[in-house]
Coordinates of C-alpha atoms in Angstrom, one line a residue:
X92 CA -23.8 39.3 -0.1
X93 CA -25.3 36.0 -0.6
X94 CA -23.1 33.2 -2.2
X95 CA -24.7 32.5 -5.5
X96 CA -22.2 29.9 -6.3
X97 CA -23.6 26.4 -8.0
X98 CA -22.4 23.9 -5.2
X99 CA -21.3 21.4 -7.8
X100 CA -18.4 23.5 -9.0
X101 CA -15.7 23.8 -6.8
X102 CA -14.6 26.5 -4.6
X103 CA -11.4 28.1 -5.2
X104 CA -9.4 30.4 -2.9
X105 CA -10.1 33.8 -3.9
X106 CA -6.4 36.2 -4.8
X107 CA -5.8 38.4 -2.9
X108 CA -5.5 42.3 -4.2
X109 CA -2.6 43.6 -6.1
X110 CA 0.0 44.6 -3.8
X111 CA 1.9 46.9 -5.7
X112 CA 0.2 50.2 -7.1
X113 CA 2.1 50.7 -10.7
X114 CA 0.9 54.7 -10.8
X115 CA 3.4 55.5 -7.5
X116 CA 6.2 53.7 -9.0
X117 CA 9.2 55.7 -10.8
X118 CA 12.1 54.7 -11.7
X119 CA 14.1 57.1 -13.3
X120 CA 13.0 59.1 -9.8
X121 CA 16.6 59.9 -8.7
X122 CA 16.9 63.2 -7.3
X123 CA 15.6 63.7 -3.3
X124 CA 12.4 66.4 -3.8
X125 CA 13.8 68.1 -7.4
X126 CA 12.8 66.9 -10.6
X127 CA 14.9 64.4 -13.3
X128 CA 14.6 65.3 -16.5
X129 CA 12.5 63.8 -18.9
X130 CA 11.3 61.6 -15.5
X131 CA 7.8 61.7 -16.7
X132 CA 6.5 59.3 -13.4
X133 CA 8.6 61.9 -10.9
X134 CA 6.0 63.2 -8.4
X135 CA 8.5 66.5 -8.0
X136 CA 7.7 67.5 -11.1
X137 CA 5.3 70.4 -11.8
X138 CA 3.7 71.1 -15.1
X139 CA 5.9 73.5 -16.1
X140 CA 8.6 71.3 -15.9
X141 CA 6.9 68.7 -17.9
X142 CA 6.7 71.4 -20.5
X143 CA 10.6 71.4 -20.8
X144 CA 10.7 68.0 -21.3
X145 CA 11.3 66.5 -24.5
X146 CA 10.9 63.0 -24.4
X147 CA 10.0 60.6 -21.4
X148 CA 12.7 58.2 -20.4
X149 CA 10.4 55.2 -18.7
X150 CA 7.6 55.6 -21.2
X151 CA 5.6 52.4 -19.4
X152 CA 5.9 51.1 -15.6
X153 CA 4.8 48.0 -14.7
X154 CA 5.2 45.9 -11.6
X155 CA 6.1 42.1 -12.9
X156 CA 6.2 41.1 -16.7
X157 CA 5.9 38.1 -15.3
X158 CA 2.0 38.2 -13.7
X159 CA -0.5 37.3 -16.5
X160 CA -2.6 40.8 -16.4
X161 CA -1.8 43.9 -14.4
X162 CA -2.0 47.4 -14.4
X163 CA 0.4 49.7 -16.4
X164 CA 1.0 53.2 -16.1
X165 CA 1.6 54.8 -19.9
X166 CA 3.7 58.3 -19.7
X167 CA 3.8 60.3 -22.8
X168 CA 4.0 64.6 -24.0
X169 CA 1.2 66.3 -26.3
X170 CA 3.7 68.2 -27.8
X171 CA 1.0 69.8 -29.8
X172 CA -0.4 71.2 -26.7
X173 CA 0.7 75.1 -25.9
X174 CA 2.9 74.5 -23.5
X175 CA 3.3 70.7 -24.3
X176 CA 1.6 68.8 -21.1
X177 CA 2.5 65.2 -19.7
X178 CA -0.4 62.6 -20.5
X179 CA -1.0 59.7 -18.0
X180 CA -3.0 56.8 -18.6
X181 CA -3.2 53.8 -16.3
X182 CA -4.2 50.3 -18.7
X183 CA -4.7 46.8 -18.4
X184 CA -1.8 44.8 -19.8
X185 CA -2.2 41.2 -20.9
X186 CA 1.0 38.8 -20.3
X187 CA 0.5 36.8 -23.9
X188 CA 3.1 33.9 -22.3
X189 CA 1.1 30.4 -21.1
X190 CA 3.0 30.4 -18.9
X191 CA 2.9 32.9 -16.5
X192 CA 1.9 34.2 -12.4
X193 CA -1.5 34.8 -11.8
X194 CA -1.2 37.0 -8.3
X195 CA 1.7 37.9 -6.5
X196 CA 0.0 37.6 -2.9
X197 CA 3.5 37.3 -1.2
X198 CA 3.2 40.5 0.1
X199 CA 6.9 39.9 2.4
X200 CA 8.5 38.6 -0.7
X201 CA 8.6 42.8 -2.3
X202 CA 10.6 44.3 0.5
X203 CA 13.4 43.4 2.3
X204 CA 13.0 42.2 6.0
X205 CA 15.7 43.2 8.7
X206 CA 16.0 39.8 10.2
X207 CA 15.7 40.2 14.1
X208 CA 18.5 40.3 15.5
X209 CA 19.0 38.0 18.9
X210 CA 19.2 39.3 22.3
X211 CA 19.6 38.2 25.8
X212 CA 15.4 39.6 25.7
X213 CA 14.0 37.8 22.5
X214 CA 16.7 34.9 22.6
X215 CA 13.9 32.3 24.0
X216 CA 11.4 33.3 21.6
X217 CA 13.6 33.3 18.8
X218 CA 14.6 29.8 19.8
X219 CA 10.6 28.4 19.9
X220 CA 9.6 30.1 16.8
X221 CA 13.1 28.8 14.8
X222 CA 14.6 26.3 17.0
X223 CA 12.5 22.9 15.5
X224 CA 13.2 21.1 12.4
X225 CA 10.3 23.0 10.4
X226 CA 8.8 26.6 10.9
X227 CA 5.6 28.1 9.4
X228 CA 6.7 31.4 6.8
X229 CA 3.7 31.5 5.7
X230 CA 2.4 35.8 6.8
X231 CA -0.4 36.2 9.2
X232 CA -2.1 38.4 6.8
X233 CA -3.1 36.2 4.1
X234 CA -7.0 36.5 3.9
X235 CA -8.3 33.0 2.6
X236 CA -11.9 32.2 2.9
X237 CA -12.8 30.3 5.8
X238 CA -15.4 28.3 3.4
X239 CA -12.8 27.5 0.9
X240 CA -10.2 26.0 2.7
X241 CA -9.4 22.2 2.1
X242 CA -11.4 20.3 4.6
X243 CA -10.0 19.0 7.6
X244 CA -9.2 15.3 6.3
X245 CA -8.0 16.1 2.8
X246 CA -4.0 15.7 3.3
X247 CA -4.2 12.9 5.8
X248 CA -2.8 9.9 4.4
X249 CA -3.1 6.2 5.7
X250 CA 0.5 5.6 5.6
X251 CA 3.9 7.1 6.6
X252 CA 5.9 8.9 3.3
X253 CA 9.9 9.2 3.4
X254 CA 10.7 11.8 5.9
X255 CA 7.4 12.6 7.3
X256 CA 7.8 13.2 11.2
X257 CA 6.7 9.9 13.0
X258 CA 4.1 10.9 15.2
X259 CA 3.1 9.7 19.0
X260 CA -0.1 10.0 20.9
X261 CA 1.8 13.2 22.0
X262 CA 3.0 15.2 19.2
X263 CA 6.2 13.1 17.9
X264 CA 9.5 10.9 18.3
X265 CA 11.7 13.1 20.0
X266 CA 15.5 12.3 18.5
X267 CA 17.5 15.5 20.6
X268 CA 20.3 16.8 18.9
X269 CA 22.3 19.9 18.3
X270 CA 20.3 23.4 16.9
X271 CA 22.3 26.8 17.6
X272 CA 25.1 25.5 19.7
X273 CA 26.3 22.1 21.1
X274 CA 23.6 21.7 23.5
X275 CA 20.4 19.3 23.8
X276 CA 17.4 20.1 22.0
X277 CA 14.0 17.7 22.0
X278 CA 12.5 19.7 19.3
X279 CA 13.9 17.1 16.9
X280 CA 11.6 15.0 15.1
X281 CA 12.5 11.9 13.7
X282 CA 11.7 11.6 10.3
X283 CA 10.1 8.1 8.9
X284 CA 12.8 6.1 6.8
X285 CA 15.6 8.9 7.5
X286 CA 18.4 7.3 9.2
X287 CA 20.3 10.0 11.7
X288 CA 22.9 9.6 14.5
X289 CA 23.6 12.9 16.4
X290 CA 25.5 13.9 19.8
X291 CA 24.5 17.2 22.1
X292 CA 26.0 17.8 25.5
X293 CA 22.9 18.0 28.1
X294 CA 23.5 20.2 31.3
X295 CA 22.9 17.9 34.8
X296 CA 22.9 18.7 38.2
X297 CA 23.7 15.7 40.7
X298 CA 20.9 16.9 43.3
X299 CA 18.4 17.1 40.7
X300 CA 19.7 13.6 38.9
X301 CA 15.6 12.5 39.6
X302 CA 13.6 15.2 38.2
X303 CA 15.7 15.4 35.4
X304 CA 13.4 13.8 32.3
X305 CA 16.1 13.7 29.3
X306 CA 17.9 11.1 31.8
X307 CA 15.3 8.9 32.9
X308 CA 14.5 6.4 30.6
X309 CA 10.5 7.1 30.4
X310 CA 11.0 9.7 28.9
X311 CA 12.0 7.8 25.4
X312 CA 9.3 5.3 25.6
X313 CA 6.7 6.7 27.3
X314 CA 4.7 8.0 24.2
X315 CA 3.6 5.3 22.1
X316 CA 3.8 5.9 17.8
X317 CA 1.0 5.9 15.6
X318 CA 1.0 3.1 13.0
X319 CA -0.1 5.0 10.7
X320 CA -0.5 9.0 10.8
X321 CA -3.4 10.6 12.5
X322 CA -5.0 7.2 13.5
X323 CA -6.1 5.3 16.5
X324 CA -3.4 2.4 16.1
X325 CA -1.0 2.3 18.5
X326 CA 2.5 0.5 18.8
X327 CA 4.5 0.5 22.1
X328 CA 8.4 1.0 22.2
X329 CA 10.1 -1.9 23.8
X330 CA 13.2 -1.6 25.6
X331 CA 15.5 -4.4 23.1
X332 CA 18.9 -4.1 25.3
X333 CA 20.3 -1.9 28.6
X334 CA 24.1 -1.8 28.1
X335 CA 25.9 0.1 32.1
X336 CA 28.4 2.6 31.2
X337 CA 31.2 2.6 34.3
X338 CA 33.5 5.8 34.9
X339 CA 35.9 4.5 33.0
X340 CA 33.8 3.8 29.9
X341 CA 33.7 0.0 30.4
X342 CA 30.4 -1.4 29.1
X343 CA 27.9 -4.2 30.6
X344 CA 25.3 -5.5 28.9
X345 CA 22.5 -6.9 31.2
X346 CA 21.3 -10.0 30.7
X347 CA 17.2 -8.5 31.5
X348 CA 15.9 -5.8 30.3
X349 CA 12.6 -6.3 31.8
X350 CA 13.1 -3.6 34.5
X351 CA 13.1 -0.1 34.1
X352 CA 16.1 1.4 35.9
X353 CA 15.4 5.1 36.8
X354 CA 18.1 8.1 37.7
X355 CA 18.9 8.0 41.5
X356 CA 21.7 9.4 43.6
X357 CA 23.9 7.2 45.3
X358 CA 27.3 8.0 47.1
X359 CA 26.9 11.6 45.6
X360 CA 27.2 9.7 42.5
X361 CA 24.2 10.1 39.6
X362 CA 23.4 6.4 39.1
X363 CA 21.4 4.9 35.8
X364 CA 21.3 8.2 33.9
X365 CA 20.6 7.7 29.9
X366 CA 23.8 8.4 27.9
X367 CA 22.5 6.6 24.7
X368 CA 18.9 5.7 23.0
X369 CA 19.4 3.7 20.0
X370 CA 15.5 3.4 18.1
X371 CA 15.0 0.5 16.0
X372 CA 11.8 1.3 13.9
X373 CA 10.1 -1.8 12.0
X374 CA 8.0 -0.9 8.9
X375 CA 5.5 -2.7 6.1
X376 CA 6.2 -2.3 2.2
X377 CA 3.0 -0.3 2.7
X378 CA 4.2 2.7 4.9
X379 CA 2.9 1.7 8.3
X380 CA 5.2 0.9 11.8
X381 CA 4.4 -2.1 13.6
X382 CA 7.2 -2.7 15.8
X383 CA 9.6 -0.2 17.7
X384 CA 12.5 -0.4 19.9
X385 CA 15.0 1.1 21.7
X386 CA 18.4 0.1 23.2
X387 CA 19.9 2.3 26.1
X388 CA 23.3 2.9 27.2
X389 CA 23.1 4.1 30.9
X390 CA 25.9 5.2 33.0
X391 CA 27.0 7.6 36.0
X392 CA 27.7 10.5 37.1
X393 CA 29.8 12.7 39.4
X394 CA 28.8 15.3 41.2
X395 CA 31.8 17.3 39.5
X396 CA 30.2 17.1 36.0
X397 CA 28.1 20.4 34.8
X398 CA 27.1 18.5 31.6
X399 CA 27.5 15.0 29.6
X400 CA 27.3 14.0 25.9
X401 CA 24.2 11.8 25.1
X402 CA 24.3 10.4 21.7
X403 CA 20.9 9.2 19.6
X404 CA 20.5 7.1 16.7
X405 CA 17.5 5.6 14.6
X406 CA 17.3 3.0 11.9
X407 CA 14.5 1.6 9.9
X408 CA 14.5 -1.9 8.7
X409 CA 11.5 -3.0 6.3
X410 CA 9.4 -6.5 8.0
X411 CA 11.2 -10.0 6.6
X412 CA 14.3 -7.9 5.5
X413 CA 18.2 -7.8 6.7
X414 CA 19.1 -4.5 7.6
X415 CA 21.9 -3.6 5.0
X416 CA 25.0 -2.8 7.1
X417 CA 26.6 0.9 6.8
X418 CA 30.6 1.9 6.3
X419 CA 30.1 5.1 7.3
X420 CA 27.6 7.9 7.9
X421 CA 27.9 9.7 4.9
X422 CA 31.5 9.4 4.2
X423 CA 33.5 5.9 4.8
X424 CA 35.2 4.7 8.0
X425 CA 39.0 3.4 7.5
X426 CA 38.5 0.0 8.3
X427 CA 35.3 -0.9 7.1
X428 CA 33.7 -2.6 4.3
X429 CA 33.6 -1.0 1.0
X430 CA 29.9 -1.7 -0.5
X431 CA 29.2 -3.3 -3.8
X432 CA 26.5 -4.6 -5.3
X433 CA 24.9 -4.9 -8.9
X434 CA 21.8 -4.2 -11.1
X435 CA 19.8 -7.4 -12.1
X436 CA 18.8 -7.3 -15.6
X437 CA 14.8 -6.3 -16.4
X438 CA 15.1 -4.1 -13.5
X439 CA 14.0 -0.5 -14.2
X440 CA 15.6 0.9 -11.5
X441 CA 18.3 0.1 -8.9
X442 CA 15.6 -1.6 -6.7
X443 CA 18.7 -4.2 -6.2
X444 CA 21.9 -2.9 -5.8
X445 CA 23.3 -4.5 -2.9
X446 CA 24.9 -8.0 -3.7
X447 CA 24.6 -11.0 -0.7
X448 CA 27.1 -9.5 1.0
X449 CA 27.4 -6.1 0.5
X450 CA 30.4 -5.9 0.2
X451 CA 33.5 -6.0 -2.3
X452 CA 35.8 -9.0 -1.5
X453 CA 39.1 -10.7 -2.6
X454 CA 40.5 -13.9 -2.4
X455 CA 41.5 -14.8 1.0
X456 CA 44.8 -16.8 1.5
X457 CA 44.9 -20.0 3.0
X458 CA 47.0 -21.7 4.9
X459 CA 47.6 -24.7 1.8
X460 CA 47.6 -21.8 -0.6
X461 CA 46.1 -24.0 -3.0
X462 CA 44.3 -22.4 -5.6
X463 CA 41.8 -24.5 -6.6
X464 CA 40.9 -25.6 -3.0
X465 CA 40.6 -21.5 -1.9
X466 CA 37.1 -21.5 -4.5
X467 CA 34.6 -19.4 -2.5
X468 CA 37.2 -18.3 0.4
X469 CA 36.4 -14.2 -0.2
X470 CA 37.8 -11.2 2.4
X471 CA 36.2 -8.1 2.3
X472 CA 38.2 -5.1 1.1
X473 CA 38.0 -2.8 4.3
X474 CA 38.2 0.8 3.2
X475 CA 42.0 2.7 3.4
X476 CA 43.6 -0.6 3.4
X477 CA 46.2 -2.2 1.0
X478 CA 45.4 -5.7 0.5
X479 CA 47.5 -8.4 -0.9
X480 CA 47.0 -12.1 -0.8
X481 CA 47.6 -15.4 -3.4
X482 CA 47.7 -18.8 -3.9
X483 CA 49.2 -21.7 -6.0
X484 CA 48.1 -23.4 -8.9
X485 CA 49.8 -26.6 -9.4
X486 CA 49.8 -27.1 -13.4
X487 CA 49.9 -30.7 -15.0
X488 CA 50.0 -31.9 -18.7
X489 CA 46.6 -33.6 -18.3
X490 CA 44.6 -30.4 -17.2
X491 CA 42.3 -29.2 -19.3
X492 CA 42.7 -25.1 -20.7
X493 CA 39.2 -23.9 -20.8
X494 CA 38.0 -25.2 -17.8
X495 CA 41.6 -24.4 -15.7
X496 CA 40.7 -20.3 -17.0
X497 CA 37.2 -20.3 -16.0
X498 CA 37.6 -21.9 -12.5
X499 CA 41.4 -19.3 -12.3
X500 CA 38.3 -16.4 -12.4
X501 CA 35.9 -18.1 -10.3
X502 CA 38.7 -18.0 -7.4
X503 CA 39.9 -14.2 -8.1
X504 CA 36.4 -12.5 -8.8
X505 CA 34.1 -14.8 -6.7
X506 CA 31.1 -16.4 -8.2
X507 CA 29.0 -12.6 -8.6
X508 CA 31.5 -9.9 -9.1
X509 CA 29.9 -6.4 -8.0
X510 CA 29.2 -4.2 -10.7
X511 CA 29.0 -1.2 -8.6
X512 CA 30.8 0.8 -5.4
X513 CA 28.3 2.8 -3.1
X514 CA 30.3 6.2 -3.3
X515 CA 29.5 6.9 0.4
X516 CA 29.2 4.6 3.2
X517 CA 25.9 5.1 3.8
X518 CA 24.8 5.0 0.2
X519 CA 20.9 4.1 -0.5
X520 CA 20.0 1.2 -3.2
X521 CA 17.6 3.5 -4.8
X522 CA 20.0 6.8 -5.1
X523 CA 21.2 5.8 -8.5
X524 CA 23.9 8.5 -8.2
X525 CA 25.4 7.5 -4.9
X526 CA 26.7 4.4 -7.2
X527 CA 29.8 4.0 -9.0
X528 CA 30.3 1.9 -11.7
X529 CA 33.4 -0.5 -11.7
X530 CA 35.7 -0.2 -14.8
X531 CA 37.4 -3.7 -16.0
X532 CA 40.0 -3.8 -17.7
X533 CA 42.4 -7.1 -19.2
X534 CA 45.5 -7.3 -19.7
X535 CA 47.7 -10.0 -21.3
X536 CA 51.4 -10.8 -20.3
X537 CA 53.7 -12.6 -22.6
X538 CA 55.6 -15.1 -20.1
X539 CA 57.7 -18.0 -20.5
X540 CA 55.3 -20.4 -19.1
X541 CA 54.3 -23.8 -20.0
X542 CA 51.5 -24.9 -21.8
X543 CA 48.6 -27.7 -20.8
X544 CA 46.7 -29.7 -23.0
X545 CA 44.5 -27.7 -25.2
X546 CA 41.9 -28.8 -28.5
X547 CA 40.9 -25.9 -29.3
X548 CA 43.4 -23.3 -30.0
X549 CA 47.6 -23.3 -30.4
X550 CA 47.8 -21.1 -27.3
X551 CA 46.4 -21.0 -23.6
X552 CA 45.8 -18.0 -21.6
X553 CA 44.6 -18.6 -17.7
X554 CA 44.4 -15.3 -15.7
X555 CA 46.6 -14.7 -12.7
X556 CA 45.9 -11.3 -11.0
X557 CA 43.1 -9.2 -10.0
X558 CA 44.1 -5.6 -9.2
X559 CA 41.9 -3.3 -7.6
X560 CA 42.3 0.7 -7.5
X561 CA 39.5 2.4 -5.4
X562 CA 40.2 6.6 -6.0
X563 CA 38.4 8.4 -3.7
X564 CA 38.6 12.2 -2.5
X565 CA 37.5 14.4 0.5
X566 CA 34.2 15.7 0.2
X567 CA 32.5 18.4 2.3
X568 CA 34.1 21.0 4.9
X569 CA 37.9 20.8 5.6
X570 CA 37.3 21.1 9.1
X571 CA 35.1 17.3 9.0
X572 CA 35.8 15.9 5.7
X573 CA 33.9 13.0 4.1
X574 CA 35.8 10.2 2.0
X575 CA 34.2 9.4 -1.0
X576 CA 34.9 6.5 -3.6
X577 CA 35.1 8.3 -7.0
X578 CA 36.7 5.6 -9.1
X579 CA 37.3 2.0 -8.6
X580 CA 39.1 -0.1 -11.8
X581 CA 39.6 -4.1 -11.8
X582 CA 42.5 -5.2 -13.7
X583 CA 42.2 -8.9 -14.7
X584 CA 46.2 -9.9 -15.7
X585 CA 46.5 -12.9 -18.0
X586 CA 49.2 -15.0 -19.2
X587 CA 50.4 -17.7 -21.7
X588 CA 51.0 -21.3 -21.3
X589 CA 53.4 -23.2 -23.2
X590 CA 53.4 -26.8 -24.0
X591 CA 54.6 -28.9 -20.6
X592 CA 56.2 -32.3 -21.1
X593 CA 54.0 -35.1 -20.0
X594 CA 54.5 -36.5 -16.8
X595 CA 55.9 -32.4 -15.6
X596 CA 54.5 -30.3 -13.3
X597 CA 54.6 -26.6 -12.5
X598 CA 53.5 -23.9 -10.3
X599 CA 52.4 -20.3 -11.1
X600 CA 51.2 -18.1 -8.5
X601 CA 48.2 -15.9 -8.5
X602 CA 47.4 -13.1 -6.5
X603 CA 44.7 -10.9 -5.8
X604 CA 46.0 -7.1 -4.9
X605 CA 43.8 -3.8 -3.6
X606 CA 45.0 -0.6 -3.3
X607 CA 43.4 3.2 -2.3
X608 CA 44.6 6.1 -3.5
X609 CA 43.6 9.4 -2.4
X610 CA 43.1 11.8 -5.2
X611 CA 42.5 15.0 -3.1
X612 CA 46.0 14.7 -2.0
X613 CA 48.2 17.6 -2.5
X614 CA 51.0 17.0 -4.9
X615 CA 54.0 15.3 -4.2
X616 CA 57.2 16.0 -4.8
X617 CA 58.7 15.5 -8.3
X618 CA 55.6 16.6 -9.7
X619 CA 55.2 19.9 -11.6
X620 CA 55.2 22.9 -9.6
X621 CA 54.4 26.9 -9.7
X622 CA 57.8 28.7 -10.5
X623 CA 59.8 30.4 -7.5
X624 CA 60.9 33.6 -8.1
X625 CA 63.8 34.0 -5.9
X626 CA 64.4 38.5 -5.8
X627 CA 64.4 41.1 -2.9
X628 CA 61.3 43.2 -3.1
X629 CA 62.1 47.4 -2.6
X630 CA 62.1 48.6 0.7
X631 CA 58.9 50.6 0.4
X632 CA 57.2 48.3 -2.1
X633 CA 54.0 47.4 0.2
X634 CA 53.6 51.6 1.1
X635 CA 51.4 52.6 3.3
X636 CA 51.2 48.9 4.3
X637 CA 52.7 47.1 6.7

């Protein structure tokens, strides 16, 4: 028929038909091909059973009481009838909830689906159907209008949104990595503002070291990105730095990378063959890439080796920003930096966590160990390690209290103390979660100390240690645990000075201590256990086991 529509409304996709049919359901249908008892929806019952009946168990079927209207099959006995009959009626049934499902059109989602099982036969097409980062489930069947569908340039966007695939004049950035087993797979798109690092071993052959593409390195910067998705706007990948793997892992960095070095054999030995790609992606506040590179580790191989392990990374850095260094990727690395930062205030959300530095720091000693000449000397606090270090303070009648305690803080603290820990090494300023908050507490110690000049008050108190506990736990699978900060407390120690004779001096050290406890640990000894039961179980105790 004609489309009478008015043009000026819009067009909707039409819902597909009901899928399930309420008058064949039953379910009080129990018995295989005999009739249940008071089942009044049991197709094996004959009308002389239904006159037996005396009630009907499922009175009303329906298919969803969630869909807003639907069909309902009514069941009830005329027992006024002689002999009583079943009566069947089949309504429309109005869902009085707001909120409710206008079609089930899902037809897959009612049964349940065998998944196929893979075989030597189907394996490959299994693998291009499932093997990518994304697959359609969307059934064949589904019969939309061809008139109503969105037009072709409705969803396009002008600028790239966190984890969309970054497209080439291709298809997409290939970043290979791992899918049903260990090996290589270039089905892996890179996703726009997702940081990944992955390793896949990569069958070679020696003889075919040339026509191999996944070690020449073309074939990572041959395909130029799109600025922006589904544009015109191109921007080439540069090669930033060629670093030569030897046999024996030693690396050179060449001072050109001008030249392109391709996979060749020489002295049966596979020369120049990618073992690395490292992409550098530059981006605008705005969404859109304007600059792209890529650093390559090359290397060779023997003509013994059946495979090698490549390993692929990508980072994004916004333009006229420092790329914020990572501890770990997601859990920390023993050894480095533990990250810290803090909220400015007026800031309505954690647009700017990440202090200068990134990183939690302690005093640093020196070699005078003078306190007041160590202001602004700071050492980061690497992750798993103990730290201790100090320095002096040389005390004098004439020094002033108030000004001695403030610049006593200044050295143990630093000028901005971090307010928070990034939880995970590679913890994002704008994942409020991934951010613990540090707890500081003061103490005060009662020592037999001298005390300075003060106009203010009888007593002085000057602080002299800064403790640091960072708790922090495995997280993830036992077989590759993740560490991951839970708890970090600063402890600012304090003590009081009494008066000093003029013309005395005095020295009081301070020190700065860190220290990482692992909460996930099992218990150690001393602490309360389970009881042992120490008896000798009966022979046959565990019969008919073993």
């Amino acid at each position: 028929p004609a489309d009478t529509r008015d043009p000026a409304q819009p067009r909707v996709r039409s819902a597909p038909a009901p899928v399930t049919d309420v008058a064949r359901l039953c379910v009080c249908d129990l018995l295989v091909a005999r009739c249940d008892v008071n089942c009044c929806c049991d197709p094996d019952c004959s009308a002389e059973d239904f006159s037996l009946f005396t009630t009907c168990s499922v009175p009303v079927v329906t298919g969803d009481s969630q869909l807003c209207s639907q069909k309902a099959a009514v069941y009830s006995l005329d027992v006024e009838a002689n002999p009583p009959e079943r009566i069947f009626k089949l309504i429309d049934q109005v869902n009085p909830s707001i909120f409710c499902i206008h079609a089930t059109n899902y037809e897959q989602a009612l049964y349940l689906k065998s998944p196929e099982i893979p075989t030597p036969e189907n394996f490959d097409q299994l693998l291009d159907k499932f093997g990518g980062a994304t697959f359609s489930a969307e059934p064949d069947s589904w019969d939309l209008d061809t008139d109503t569908q969105n037009p072709p340039d409705a969803n396009e966007t002008s600028r790239y949104e966190y984890g969309v695939p970054v497209q080439t004049e291709d298809a997409f950035l290939r970043l290979p990595s791992p899918v049903v087993s260990s090996w290589c797979s270039d089905a892996n798109p890179a996703g726009f503002l997702v940081n990944q690092a992955t390793k896949c071993i990569r069958s070679v052959s020696v003889e075919k070291c040339g026509s191999i593409q996944a070690l020449s390195m073309l074939f990572y910067i041959n395909s130029s990105i799109l600025a922006v998705p589904k544009s015109s706007q191109m921007v080439n990948i540069t090669v930033q730095s060629i670093a030569v793997q030897s046999l024996n892992g030693m690396r050179t960095l060449l001072s050109s990378s001008d030249v392109l070095r391709l996979p060749m054999v020489l002295d049966e030995l596979c020369i120049n063959a990618v073992l690395g790609v490292n992409y550098h992606i530059t981006h605008t506040d705005t969404g859109e890439i304007i600059e792209a590179a890529a650093a390559f580790v090359l290397g060779a191989i023997s003509k013994e080796a059946l495979s090698i392990e490549q390993s692929f990374e990508i980072s994004f850095t916004q333009e006229n920003t420092q790329p914020v260094p990572l501890s770990g990727n997601p859990g920390y690395v023993v050894g480095l930096p533990v990250r810290a930062g803090f909220q400015p205030q007026g800031y309505p959300f954690p647009a700017a966590f990440l202090n200068k530095h990134n990183q939690l720091t302690i005093l640093q000693s020196t070699s005078t160990q003078d306190c007041l000449a160590a202001q602004g000397a700071r050492a980061p606090v690497l992750f798993g390690y103990n730290m201790i270090s100090g320095c002096k303070l040389r005390i004098t009648a004439a020094m002033k209290c108030q000004p001695l305690a403030q610049t006593l803080l200044d050295v143990l603290k630093g000028q901005s103390f971090p307010e928070y820990v990034a939880s995970f090494g590679n913890s994002q300023a704008q994942d409020v979660l991934d951010w613990v908050p540090i707890t500081q507490l003061h103490l005060s110690e009662q020592a037999d100390n001298v005390m300075i000049s003060h106009t203010l008050q009888s007593s002085c108190q000057i602080p002299v240690s800064l403790g640091i506990e960072v708790k922090w736990t495995k997280y993830g699978s036992l077989v590759n645990p993740q560490a991951r900060i839970v708890n970090v407390t600063a402890t600012i120690t304090t003590t009081t000075l009494k008066q000093l004779p003029s013309g005395r001096e005095r020295i009081i050290p301070v020190t700065s201590s860190v220290v990482f406890t692992d909460i996930s640990s099992p218990a150690e000894p001393g602490y309360k256990a389970w009881p042992t039961i120490n008896i000798k179980l009966p022979f046959d105790f565990f019969y008919p086991f073993v």
